[in-house]
Amino acid sequence: MDVLHISGLRAAIEDKEILKGVNLEVKSGEFHAVMGPNGTGKSTLAQVIMGHPKYEVLAGKITMNDEDVLEMEVDERAKAGLFLAMQYPSEIPGVTNSDFLRMAVRTKMQQEDKRLNLGAFMKELKGKIGDLKMQDDMAARYLNEGFSGGEKKRNEILQLLMLKPKIAVLDEVDSGLDVDALKIVGDAVNSMRSDSFGCLIITHYQRILDYITPDFVHVMMDGRIVKSGDVSLMKKVDSEGYDWIKKEKL
Amino acid sequence: MNQTNLALPLAEKTNIKDWDFENLLLKDIPKKFKTEFSNFFPEDAENKLLLEDGFIMVEEIEAEGITISQTVEPVEESNRLIALNNEKRNSALSVVVEKNTKATLYIVHFSDERSLVHQSHIRLETGAELELIETFMLVGSAESTESYNANIVTKVDVGSNASLNSSVIKLAHHGLVYQTRLTEVHENGRFNGTNFILDYSDMVFEDFAHLVGKGSEANVATMAIADKSQKRNITVRVENFAPHSNGNIVNYGVVKDTAHLAFNGVGKIHKGMNGGDNQQETRLLNLSKVAQAIANPFLLIDEGDITAGHAASIGQIDEEQVYYLMSRGLSKQESEKLIVFGFLAPFANKVTNESLKEELLESIEEKLG
């Protein structure tokens, strides 16, 4: 079992403190949702877990199976089994999606002392592109360059499916998706559900949670997780908004 | 002619005043076969030439209508280093492609015992079509990684309705180089020059095209990587001397470490040459905080009824891109390399010859370290 453990996490960007003490634990087999109004630090949490260089950790700990994640380089975090589906993925001109994915998958397999079989890789890639109902030329196009918002989000999920991390953080994968695409992405994430995969779904809207049912729901406000519960918490937020939680905290 | 009355090449943006171009090792050596370099010729190459220290060692020409000789008329001495070439020349090559001949020709210049002071004249007669792939391997002595300075002058004449695709590949060399080419393109002729500058030398490199015939066209694309303490000055100049002629310059450069790389792009449309077009684009990527990457575009226009434009950019590796790739498990070094490869991809994709492309990608990888 893999465990991502976050305790007392405080982090800042450009000297502005955004995370003010986050405690959270995600284990394999569990789906967690983090909800909350805009600007409460949800995306910061995702970026700090992955190690974005612009964020500074002020205090607290992140561990993956008791290993100190904050001491790891970004690629070491990926190698430890972490994955972040980004809200704004970078565009890399001149590098095709399939070349990039092949390099990433090969790196992962080398770590497991396995060799990449090119034929099997291409077959799997083609299959997943089909599952996500992406255009056939997706593998040959340059990584995210000129992709629409929806195509970028699906491409993040494609990487998730191909790289098969232990614990994935999905940062607002629902924004920019229409209803059909939401269902496709939801199905794809559900297909990953297993005893060896844990997921932290960060969302501003609840829409993606119509398709993916989380085991645990957390509400984040002003840099802290202020309330945790099961799916009934999500339903209450959906109908009543966040004000009642604010009042409860006062 | 007395060389000292002539100026050095212009080489704008680089101070070459103290560069020791005249320090040439010019001893006589006997003609002897060194090595075959078969890997520089594709297996299916029908026409190939190997010159070793100026001697033709392999001459296999299967196509009819290609004449090879080692006699050239000295070119006009427009600067001191061309005069130096005329005076000290120890290697020469003339290639004439007869009317309507179509062929592909591979030329390899290898030199390891003395300075290469070489002059090439390439002439395509009316309607001829030549794909020319020319590789320069100047490796120096076995005892040292240094190689000898070199001076290379090329004169090209593309006849009316003729077409020349010329790739120049520079590998391995560690010395100081002056290399210049002047191409004249006649009526409805076309010249596509592609330069891959991947060696280790300090250099002044010039590629000048004169569009002298109506409807003529020149496209000159140059890629250079400069690393360590390399200094390179590259000037590509295309001048429209005829109406309805088209010039296009594309430069791609990557600079590392403490290197200096200056690209001068000059487009000039002379008076009365209406209906002409002259475009240029320079893209530079600087991988170091202390390296110098310079893009210096000029457009000189003496005619109203034309189109022209230039674009230039100098960028650094984007931290967000590196983070994104690393988040998928690639190391920092792998990520940066992939981004640079991606940057050079539009250029590398111009190469249609697969074995040549592979060779180039390997050399690029070696340079990027």
Short mmCIF file of C-alpha atoms in Angstrom, two decimals, chain A residues 5-164:
data_model
loop_
_atom_site.label_atom_id
_atom_site.label_comp_id
_atom_site.label_asym_id
_atom_site.label_seq_id
_atom_site.Cartn_x
_atom_site.Cartn_y
_atom_site.Cartn_z
CA HIS A 5 1.02 11.97 3.82
CA ILE A 6 0.85 15.75 4.22
CA SER A 7 1.10 17.41 7.61
CA GLY A 8 1.24 21.03 8.75
CA LEU A 9 2.11 22.13 5.23
CA ARG A 10 2.66 25.85 4.82
CA ALA A 11 3.79 27.27 1.49
CA ALA A 12 4.20 30.65 -0.20
CA ILE A 13 4.60 32.09 -3.65
CA GLU A 14 6.44 35.39 -4.05
CA ASP A 15 6.43 35.87 -0.27
CA LYS A 16 2.66 35.49 -0.06
CA GLU A 17 1.62 32.63 2.20
CA ILE A 18 -1.04 30.53 0.48
CA LEU A 19 -1.06 27.23 2.36
CA LYS A 20 -1.43 27.79 6.08
CA GLY A 21 -1.22 24.31 7.52
CA VAL A 22 -2.63 21.51 5.38
CA ASN A 23 -3.09 18.00 6.77
CA LEU A 24 -4.15 15.23 4.40
CA GLU A 25 -3.49 11.57 3.77
CA VAL A 26 -4.17 9.73 0.50
CA LYS A 27 -3.71 5.94 0.36
CA SER A 28 -3.82 3.65 -2.62
CA GLY A 29 -7.33 2.43 -3.28
CA GLU A 30 -8.80 5.78 -2.14
CA PHE A 31 -10.31 8.62 -4.18
CA HIS A 32 -10.26 11.99 -2.42
CA ALA A 33 -11.84 15.22 -3.61
CA VAL A 34 -10.66 18.65 -2.50
CA MET A 35 -13.28 21.34 -3.07
CA GLY A 36 -13.39 24.98 -2.22
CA PRO A 37 -13.95 28.48 -3.54
CA ASN A 38 -11.45 30.09 -5.90
CA GLY A 39 -8.17 31.32 -4.46
CA THR A 40 -8.14 29.12 -1.36
CA GLY A 41 -4.91 27.29 -2.24
CA LYS A 42 -6.17 24.12 -3.95
CA SER A 43 -3.91 24.42 -6.98
CA THR A 44 -1.01 25.56 -4.78
CA LEU A 45 -1.36 22.31 -2.86
CA ALA A 46 -1.14 20.36 -6.14
CA GLN A 47 1.95 22.26 -7.32
CA VAL A 48 3.72 21.97 -3.96
CA ILE A 49 3.15 18.20 -3.93
CA MET A 50 4.80 17.96 -7.38
CA GLY A 51 7.57 20.46 -6.56
CA HIS A 52 6.93 23.51 -8.76
CA PRO A 53 10.08 25.68 -8.41
CA LYS A 54 8.15 28.92 -7.86
CA TYR A 55 6.60 27.77 -4.56
CA GLU A 56 8.46 27.92 -1.30
CA VAL A 57 7.65 25.49 1.48
CA LEU A 58 7.70 27.32 4.82
CA ALA A 59 6.88 24.45 7.16
CA GLY A 60 5.41 20.99 7.36
CA LYS A 61 6.03 17.65 5.74
CA ILE A 62 5.08 15.67 2.68
CA THR A 63 6.03 12.00 2.63
CA MET A 64 5.43 9.19 0.19
CA ASN A 65 5.70 5.82 1.95
CA ASP A 66 7.65 7.58 4.71
CA GLU A 67 10.16 9.07 2.28
CA ASP A 68 10.61 12.83 2.37
CA VAL A 69 9.03 14.17 -0.84
CA LEU A 70 10.13 17.75 -0.16
CA GLU A 71 13.77 16.63 -0.45
CA MET A 72 13.14 15.13 -3.88
CA GLU A 73 13.68 16.75 -7.29
CA VAL A 74 10.57 16.94 -9.47
CA ASP A 75 11.58 13.89 -11.53
CA GLU A 76 12.32 11.91 -8.37
CA ARG A 77 8.78 12.61 -7.17
CA ALA A 78 7.47 11.21 -10.46
CA LYS A 79 9.73 8.19 -10.02
CA ALA A 80 8.38 7.74 -6.50
CA GLY A 81 4.95 7.25 -8.10
CA LEU A 82 3.42 10.74 -7.95
CA PHE A 83 1.65 12.34 -10.90
CA LEU A 84 0.03 15.73 -11.41
CA ALA A 85 -2.49 16.35 -14.17
CA MET A 86 -1.91 20.05 -14.59
CA GLN A 87 -4.45 22.80 -14.87
CA TYR A 88 -2.29 24.64 -17.42
CA PRO A 89 0.02 22.12 -19.11
CA SER A 90 3.05 23.58 -20.92
CA GLU A 91 3.32 23.52 -24.70
CA ILE A 92 6.53 21.94 -26.02
CA PRO A 93 6.96 22.78 -29.72
CA GLY A 94 8.89 20.34 -31.90
CA VAL A 95 8.45 17.38 -29.54
CA THR A 96 5.75 14.97 -30.60
CA ASN A 97 3.31 13.60 -28.07
CA SER A 98 4.35 10.03 -28.84
CA ASP A 99 8.12 10.71 -28.63
CA PHE A 100 7.63 12.43 -25.29
CA LEU A 101 5.40 9.70 -23.90
CA ARG A 102 7.76 7.01 -25.13
CA MET A 103 10.64 8.69 -23.27
CA ALA A 104 8.57 9.04 -20.11
CA VAL A 105 7.29 5.45 -20.21
CA ARG A 106 10.77 4.13 -21.02
CA THR A 107 12.23 6.02 -18.04
CA LYS A 108 9.57 4.52 -15.79
CA MET A 109 10.18 1.00 -17.11
CA GLN A 110 13.96 1.29 -16.74
CA GLN A 111 13.35 2.11 -13.10
CA GLU A 112 11.43 -1.17 -12.82
CA ASP A 113 14.20 -3.01 -14.70
CA LYS A 114 11.92 -3.59 -17.65
CA ARG A 115 12.49 -2.81 -21.29
CA LEU A 116 10.08 -0.85 -23.42
CA ASN A 117 8.56 -2.87 -26.22
CA LEU A 118 7.90 -0.30 -28.91
CA GLY A 119 5.15 -2.29 -30.61
CA ALA A 120 3.28 -2.84 -27.36
CA PHE A 121 3.74 0.82 -26.41
CA MET A 122 2.30 2.07 -29.72
CA LYS A 123 -0.61 -0.33 -29.47
CA GLU A 124 -1.43 0.77 -25.95
CA LEU A 125 -1.08 4.45 -26.89
CA LYS A 126 -3.40 4.03 -29.85
CA GLY A 127 -5.93 2.20 -27.67
CA LYS A 128 -5.94 4.89 -24.98
CA ILE A 129 -6.22 7.68 -27.55
CA GLY A 130 -9.27 5.82 -28.83
CA ASP A 131 -10.72 5.39 -25.31
CA LEU A 132 -10.40 9.12 -24.70
CA LYS A 133 -11.98 9.80 -28.12
CA MET A 134 -9.02 11.98 -29.06
CA GLN A 135 -8.20 12.66 -32.69
CA ASP A 136 -6.04 10.05 -34.42
CA ASP A 137 -3.26 12.54 -35.17
CA MET A 138 -2.81 13.23 -31.43
CA ALA A 139 0.30 11.04 -31.17
CA ALA A 140 2.05 12.85 -34.02
CA ARG A 141 1.19 16.37 -32.91
CA TYR A 142 3.64 18.46 -30.91
CA LEU A 143 3.07 18.19 -27.17
CA ASN A 144 0.12 20.42 -26.25
CA GLU A 145 1.04 22.93 -28.97
CA GLY A 146 -2.09 24.51 -30.39
CA PHE A 147 -4.30 22.09 -28.41
CA SER A 148 -7.67 23.42 -27.34
CA GLY A 149 -8.36 23.62 -23.61
CA GLY A 150 -10.29 20.35 -23.75
CA GLU A 151 -7.60 18.59 -25.78
CA LYS A 152 -4.98 19.59 -23.24
CA LYS A 153 -7.05 18.15 -20.39
CA ARG A 154 -7.58 14.89 -22.24
CA ASN A 155 -3.88 14.76 -23.01
CA GLU A 156 -3.13 15.00 -19.29
CA ILE A 157 -5.43 12.06 -18.69
CA LEU A 158 -3.75 10.18 -21.55
CA GLN A 159 -0.43 10.60 -19.75
CA LEU A 160 -2.03 9.45 -16.50
CA LEU A 161 -3.29 6.28 -18.21
CA MET A 162 0.06 5.57 -19.87
CA LEU A 163 2.28 6.30 -16.87
CA LYS A 164 0.12 4.50 -14.28
#
